PDB file of C-alpha atoms in Angstrom:
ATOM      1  CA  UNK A 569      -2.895  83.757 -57.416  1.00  0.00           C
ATOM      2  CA  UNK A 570      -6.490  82.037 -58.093  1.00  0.00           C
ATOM      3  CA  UNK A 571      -4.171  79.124 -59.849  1.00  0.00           C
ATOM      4  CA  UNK A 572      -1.528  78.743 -56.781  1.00  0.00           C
ATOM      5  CA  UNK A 573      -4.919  78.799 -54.256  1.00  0.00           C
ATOM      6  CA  UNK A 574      -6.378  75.913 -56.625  1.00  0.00           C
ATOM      7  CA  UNK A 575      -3.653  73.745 -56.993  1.00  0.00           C
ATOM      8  CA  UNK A 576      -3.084  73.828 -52.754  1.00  0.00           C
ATOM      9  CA  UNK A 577      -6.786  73.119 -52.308  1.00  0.00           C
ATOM     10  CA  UNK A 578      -6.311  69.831 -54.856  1.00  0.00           C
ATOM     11  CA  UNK A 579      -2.730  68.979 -53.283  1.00  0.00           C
ATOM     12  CA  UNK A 580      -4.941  68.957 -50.087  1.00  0.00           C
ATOM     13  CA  UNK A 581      -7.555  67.014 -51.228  1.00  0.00           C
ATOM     14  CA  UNK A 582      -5.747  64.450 -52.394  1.00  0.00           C
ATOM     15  CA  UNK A 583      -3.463  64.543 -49.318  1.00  0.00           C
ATOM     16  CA  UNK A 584      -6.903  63.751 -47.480  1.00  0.00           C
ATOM     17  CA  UNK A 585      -8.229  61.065 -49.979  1.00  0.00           C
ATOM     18  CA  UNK A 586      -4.544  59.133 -49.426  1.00  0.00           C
ATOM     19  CA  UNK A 587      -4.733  59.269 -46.166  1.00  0.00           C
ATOM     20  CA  UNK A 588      -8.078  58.093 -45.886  1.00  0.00           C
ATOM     21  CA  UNK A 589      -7.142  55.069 -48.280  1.00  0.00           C
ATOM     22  CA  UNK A 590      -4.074  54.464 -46.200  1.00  0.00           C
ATOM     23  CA  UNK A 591      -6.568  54.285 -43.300  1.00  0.00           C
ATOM     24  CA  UNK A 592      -8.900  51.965 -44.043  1.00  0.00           C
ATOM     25  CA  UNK A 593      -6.402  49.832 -45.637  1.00  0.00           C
ATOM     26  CA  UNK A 594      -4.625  49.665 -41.769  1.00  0.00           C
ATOM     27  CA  UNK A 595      -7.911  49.343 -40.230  1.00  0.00           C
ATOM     28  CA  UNK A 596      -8.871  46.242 -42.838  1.00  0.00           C
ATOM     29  CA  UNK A 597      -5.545  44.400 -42.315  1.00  0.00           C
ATOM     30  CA  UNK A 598      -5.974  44.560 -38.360  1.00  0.00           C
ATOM     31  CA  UNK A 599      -9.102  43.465 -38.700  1.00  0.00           C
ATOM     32  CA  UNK A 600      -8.326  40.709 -41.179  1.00  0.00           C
ATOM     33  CA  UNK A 601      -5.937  39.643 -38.291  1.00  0.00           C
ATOM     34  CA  UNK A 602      -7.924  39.956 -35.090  1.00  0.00           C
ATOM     35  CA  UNK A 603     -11.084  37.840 -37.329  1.00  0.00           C
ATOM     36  CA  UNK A 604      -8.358  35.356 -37.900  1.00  0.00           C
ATOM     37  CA  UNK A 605      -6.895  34.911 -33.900  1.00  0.00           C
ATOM     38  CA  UNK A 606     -10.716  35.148 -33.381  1.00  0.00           C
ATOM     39  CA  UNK A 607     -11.399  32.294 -35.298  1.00  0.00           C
ATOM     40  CA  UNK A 608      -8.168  30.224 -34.544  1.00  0.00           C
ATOM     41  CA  UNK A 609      -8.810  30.458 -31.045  1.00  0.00           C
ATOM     42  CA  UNK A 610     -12.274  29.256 -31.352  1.00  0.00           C
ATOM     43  CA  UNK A 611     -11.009  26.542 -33.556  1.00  0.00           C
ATOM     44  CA  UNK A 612      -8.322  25.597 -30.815  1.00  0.00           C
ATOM     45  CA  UNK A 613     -11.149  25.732 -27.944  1.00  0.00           C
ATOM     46  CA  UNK A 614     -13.832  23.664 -30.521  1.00  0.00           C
ATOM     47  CA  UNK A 615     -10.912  21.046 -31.055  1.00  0.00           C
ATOM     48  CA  UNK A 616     -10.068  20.877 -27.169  1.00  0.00           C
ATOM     49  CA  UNK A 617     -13.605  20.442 -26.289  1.00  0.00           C
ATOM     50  CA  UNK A 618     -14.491  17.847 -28.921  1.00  0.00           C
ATOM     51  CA  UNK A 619     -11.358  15.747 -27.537  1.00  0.00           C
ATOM     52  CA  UNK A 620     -12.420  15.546 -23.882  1.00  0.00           C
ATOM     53  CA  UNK A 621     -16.140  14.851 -24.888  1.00  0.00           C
ATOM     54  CA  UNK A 622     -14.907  12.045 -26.851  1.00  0.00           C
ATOM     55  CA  UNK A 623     -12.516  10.694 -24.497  1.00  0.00           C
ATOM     56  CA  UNK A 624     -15.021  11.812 -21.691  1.00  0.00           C
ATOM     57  CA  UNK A 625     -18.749  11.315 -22.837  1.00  0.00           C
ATOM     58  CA  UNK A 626     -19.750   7.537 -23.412  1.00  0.00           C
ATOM     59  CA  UNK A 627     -22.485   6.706 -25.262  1.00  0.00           C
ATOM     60  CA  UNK A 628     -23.654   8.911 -28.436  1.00  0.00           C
ATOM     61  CA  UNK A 629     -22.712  12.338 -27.611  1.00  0.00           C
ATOM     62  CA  UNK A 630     -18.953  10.636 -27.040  1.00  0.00           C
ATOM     63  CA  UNK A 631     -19.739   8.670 -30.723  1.00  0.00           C
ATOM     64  CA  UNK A 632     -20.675  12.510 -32.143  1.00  0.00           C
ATOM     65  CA  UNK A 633     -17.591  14.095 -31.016  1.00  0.00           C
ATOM     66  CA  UNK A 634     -14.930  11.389 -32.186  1.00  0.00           C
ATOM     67  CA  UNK A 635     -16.690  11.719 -35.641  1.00  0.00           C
ATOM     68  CA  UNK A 636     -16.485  15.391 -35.831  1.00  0.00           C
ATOM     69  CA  UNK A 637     -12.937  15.581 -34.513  1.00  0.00           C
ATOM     70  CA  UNK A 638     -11.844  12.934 -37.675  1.00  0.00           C
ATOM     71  CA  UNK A 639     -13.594  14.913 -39.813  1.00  0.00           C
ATOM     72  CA  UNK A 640     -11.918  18.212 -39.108  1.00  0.00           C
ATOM     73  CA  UNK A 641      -9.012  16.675 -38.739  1.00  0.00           C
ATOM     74  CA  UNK A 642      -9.017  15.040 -42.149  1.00  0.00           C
ATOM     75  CA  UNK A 643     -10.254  17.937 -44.083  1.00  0.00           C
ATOM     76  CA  UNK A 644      -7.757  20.470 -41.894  1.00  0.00           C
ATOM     77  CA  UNK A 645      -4.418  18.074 -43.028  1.00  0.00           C
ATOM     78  CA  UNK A 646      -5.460  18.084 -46.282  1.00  0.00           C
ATOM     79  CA  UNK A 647      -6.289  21.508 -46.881  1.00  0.00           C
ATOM     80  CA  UNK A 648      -3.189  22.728 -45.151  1.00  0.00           C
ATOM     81  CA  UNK A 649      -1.329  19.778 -47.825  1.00  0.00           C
ATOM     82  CA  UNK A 650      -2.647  20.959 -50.892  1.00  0.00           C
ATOM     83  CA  UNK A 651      -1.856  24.887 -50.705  1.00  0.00           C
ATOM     84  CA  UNK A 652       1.445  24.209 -49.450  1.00  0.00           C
ATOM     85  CA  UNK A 653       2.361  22.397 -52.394  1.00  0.00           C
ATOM     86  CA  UNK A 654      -0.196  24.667 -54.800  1.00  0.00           C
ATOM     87  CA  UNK A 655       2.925  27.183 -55.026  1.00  0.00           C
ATOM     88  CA  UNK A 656       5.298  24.052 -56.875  1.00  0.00           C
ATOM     89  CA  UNK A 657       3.167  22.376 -58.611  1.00  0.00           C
ATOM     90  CA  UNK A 658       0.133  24.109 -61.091  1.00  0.00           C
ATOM     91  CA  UNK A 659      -1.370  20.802 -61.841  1.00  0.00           C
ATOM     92  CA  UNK A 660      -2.798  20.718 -57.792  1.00  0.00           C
ATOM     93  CA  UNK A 661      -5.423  23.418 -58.840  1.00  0.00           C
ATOM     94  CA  UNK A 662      -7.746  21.113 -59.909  1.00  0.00           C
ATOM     95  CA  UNK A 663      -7.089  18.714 -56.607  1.00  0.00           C
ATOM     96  CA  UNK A 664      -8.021  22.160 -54.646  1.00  0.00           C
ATOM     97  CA  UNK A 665     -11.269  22.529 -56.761  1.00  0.00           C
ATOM     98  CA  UNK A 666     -12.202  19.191 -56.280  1.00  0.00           C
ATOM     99  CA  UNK A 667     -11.435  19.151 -52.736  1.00  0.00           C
ATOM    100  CA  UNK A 668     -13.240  22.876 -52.665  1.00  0.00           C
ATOM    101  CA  UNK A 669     -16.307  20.750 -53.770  1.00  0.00           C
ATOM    102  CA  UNK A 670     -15.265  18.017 -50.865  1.00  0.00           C
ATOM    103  CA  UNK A 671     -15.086  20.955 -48.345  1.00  0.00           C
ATOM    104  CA  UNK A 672     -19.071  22.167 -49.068  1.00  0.00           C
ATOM    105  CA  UNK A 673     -20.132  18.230 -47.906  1.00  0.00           C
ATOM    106  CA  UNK A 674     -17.498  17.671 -44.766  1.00  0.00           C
ATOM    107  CA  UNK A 675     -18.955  21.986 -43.707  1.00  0.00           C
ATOM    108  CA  UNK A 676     -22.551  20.238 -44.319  1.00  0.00           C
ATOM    109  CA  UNK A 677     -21.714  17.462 -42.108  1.00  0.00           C
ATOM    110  CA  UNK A 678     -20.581  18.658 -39.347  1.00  0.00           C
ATOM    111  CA  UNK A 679     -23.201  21.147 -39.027  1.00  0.00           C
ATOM    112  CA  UNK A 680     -25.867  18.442 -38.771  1.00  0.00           C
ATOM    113  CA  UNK A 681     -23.269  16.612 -36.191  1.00  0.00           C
ATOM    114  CA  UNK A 682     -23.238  19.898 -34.216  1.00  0.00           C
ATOM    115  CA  UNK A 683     -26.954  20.339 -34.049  1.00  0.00           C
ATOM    116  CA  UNK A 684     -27.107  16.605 -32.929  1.00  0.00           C
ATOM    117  CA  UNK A 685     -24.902  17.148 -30.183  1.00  0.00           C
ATOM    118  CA  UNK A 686     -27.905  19.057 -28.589  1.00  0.00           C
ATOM    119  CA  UNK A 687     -30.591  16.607 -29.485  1.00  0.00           C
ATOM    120  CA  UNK A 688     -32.215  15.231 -26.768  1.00  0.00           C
ATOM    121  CA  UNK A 689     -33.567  12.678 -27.943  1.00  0.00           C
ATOM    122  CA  UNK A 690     -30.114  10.041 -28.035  1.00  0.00           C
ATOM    123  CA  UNK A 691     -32.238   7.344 -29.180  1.00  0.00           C
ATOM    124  CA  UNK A 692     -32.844   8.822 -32.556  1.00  0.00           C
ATOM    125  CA  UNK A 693     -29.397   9.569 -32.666  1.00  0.00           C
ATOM    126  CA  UNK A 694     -28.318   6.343 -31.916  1.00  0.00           C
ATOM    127  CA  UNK A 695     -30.631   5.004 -34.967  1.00  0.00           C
ATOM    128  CA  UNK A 696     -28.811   7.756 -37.466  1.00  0.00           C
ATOM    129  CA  UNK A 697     -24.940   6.781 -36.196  1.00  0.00           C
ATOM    130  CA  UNK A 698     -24.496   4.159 -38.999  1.00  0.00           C
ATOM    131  CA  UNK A 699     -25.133   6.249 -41.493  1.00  0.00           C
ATOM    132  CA  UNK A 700     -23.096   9.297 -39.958  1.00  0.00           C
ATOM    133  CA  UNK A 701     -20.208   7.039 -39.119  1.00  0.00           C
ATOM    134  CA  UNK A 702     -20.478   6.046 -43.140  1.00  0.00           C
ATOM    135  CA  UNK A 703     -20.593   9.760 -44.354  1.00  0.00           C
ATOM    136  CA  UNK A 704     -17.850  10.478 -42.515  1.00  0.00           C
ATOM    137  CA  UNK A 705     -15.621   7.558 -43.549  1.00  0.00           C
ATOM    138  CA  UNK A 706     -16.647   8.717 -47.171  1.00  0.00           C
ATOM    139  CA  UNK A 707     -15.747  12.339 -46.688  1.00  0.00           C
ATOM    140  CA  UNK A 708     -12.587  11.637 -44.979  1.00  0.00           C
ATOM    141  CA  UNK A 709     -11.614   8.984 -47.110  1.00  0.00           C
ATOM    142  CA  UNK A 710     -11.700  10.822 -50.394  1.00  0.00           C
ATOM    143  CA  UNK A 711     -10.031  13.946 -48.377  1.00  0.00           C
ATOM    144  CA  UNK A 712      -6.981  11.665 -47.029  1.00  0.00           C
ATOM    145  CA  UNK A 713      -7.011   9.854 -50.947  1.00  0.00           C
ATOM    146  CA  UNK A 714      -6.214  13.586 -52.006  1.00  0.00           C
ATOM    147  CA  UNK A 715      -3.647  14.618 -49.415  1.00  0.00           C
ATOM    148  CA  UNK A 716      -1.731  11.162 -50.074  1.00  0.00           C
ATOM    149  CA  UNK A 717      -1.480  11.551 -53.999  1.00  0.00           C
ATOM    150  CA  UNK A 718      -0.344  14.588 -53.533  1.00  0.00           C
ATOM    151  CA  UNK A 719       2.471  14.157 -50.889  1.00  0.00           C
ATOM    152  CA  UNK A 720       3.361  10.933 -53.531  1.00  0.00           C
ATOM    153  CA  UNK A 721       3.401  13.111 -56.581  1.00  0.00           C
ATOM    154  CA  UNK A 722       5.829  15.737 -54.304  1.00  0.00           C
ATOM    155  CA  UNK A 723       8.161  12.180 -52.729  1.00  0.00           C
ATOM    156  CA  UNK A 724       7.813  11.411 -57.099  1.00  0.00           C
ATOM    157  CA  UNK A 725       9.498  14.760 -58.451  1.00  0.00           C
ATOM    158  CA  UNK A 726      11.850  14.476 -55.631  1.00  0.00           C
ATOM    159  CA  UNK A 727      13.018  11.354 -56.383  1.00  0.00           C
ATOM    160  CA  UNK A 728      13.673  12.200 -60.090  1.00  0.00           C
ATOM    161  CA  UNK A 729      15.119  15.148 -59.506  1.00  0.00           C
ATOM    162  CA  UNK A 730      17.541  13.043 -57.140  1.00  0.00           C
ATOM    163  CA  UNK A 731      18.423  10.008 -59.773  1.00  0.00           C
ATOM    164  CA  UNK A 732      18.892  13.215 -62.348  1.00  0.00           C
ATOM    165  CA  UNK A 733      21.080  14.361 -59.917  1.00  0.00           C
ATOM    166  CA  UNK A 734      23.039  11.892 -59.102  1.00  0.00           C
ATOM    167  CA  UNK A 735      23.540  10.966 -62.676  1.00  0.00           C
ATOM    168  CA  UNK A 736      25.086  14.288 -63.059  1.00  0.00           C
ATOM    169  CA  UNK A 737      26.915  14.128 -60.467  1.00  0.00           C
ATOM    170  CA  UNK A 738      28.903  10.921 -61.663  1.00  0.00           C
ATOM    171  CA  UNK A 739      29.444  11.992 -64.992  1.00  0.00           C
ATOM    172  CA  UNK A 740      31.354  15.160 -63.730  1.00  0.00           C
ATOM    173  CA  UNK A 741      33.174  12.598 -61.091  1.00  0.00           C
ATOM    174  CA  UNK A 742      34.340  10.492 -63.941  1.00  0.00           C
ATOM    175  CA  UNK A 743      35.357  13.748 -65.875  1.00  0.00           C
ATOM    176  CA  UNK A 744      36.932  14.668 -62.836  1.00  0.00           C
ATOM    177  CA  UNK A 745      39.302  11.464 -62.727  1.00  0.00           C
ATOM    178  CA  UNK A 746      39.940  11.812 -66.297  1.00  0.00           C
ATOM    179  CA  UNK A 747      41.465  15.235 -65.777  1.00  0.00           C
ATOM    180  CA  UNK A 748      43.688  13.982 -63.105  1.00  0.00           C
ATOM    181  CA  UNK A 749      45.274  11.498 -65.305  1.00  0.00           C
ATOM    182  CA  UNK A 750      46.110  13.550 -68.339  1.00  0.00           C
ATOM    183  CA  UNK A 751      47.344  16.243 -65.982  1.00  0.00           C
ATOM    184  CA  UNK A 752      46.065  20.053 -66.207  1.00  0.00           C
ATOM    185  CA  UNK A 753      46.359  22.009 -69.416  1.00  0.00           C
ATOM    186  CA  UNK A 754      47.981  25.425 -68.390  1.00  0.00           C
ATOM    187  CA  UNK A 755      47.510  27.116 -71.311  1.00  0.00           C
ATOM    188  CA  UNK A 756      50.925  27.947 -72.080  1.00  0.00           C
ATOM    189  CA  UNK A 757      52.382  27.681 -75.551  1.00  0.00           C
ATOM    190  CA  UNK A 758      55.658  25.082 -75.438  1.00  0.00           C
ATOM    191  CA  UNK A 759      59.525  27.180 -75.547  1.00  0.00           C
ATOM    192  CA  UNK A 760      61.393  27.097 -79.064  1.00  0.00           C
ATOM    193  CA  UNK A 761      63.640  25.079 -77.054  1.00  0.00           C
ATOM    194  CA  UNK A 762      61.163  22.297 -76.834  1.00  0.00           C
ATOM    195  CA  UNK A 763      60.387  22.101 -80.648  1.00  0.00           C
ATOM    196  CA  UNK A 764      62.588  19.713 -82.662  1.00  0.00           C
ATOM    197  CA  UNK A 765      64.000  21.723 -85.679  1.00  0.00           C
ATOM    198  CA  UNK A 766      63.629  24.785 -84.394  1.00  0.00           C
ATOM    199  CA  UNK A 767      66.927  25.957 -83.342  1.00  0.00           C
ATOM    200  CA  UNK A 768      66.613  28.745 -80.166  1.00  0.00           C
ATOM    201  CA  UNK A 769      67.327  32.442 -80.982  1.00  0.00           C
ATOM    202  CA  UNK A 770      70.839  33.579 -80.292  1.00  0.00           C
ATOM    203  CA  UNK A 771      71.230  35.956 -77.790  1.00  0.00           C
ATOM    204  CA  UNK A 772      73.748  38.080 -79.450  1.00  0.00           C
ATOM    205  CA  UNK A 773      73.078  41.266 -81.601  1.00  0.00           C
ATOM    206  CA  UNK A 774      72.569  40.126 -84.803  1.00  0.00           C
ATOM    207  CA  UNK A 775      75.330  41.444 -87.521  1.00  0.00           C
ATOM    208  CA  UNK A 776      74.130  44.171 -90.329  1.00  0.00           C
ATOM    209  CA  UNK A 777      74.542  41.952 -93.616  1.00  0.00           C
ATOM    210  CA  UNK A 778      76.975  43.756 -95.891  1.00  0.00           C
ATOM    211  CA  UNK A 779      80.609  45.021 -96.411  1.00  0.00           C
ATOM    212  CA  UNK A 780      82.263  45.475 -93.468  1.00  0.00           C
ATOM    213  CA  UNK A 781      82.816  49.286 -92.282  1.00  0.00           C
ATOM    214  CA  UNK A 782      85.343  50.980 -91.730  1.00  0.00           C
ATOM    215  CA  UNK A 783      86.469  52.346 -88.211  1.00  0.00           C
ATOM    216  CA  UNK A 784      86.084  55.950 -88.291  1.00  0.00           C
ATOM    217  CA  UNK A 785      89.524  58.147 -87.568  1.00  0.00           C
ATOM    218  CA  UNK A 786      89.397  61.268 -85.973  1.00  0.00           C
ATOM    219  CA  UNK A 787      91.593  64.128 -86.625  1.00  0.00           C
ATOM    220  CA  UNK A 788      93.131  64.592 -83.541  1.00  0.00           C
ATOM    221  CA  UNK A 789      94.058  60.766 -83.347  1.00  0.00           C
ATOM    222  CA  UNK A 790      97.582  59.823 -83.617  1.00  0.00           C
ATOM    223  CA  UNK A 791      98.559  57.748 -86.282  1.00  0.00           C
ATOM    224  CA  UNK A 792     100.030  54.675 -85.802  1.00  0.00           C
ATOM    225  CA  UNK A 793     103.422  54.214 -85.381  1.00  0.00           C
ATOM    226  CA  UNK A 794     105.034  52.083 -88.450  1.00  0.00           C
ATOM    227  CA  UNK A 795     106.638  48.800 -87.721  1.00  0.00           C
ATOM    228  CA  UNK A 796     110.057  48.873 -87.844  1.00  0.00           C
ATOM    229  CA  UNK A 797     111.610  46.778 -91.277  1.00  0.00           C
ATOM    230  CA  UNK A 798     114.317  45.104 -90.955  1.00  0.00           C
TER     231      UNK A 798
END
């Protein structure tokens, strides 16, 4: 009795513990997903903003926007280019480690762009724009150098895989036309018929080789009338 009450009170327990796991592994994966609609909205709103102000704003705070909206931009396209193709092609890992590194400079850059954007003084900020405008071109440049040579290296296998391909593809066309010269092979062995000297079975019962029998008589058979002599 003590052994049935134990083993319900650990079935229990670990009834609880599973559903507490179960729990907090719900709870964590909604809130995985509301942080990310949380952050793509905000991402969606920062990107709308940043477009009117530099479309809308002259002067530096217009100059301020444009360069953070190329620089997201940039480093969003490539990111985005890189783990699509990370899944095809192993050797990208070390383009997404590099452009990991890339990341922690364009995150650093548009920080200090942000903060600028409530600077008062726009005369200092109009000093620093050359040099913002040229760590920007840097940043993005290297970013859009990675997200090139890797669409190239995905148009490169493509292509090869096409001429191989097509190669393959002509080779079993030729083999093709071959065929339909010589005519299908069936399979079937030719008749006896069609072999010189090989005469065709007869269709008759074949004959016992020996002396020939002789008929059986029965006794309640007549015999035969004799000829008459003359």
């Amino acid at each position: 009795m003590e052994a049935a009450i134990l083993i319900m009170a650990l079935l229990f327990v670990a009834f609880v513990a599973l559903g507490v796991y179960v729990t907090v592994k719900v709870v964590g994966a909604a809130k995985r997903g509301v942080e990310r609609t949380v952050t793509q909205a905000r991402r969606t709103v920062e990107d709308t903003t940043l477009k009117a102000k530099s479309v809308g704003q002259p002067g530096v705070a217009g100059q301020l926007a444009q360069l953070r909206l190329s620089l997201r931009n940039s480093m969003r396209a490539t990111q985005e280019a890189l783990h699509a193709r990370l899944a095809e092609d192993e050797s990208l890992k070390e383009s997404l480690a590099l452009f990991e590194r890339l990341s922690g400079h364009g995150h650093e850059l548009d920080d200090e762009l942000r903060r600028l954007e409530r600077e008062p003084d726009k005369r200092k900020i109009a000093e620093r724009m050359p040099q913002l405008r040229e760590r920007t071109e840097r940043i993005t440049h290297a970013a859009d150098s990675l997200r090139w040579a890797a669409r190239d290296r995905a148009r490169q296998f493509a292509d090869d895989d096409l001429a191989s391909l097509s190669q393959q593809i002509e080779m079993e066309s030729g083999a093709l036309r071959d065929w339909s010269v010589k005519g299908p092979t069936t399979g079937e062995h030719p008749s006896w018929d069609d072999v010189p000297g090989h005469p065709a079975p007869s269709a008759q019962t074949p004959q016992a080789i020996g002396p020939a029998q002789q008929p059986v008589t029965y006794p309640w058979q007549k015999a035969p009338r004799p000829e008459a002599t003359s």
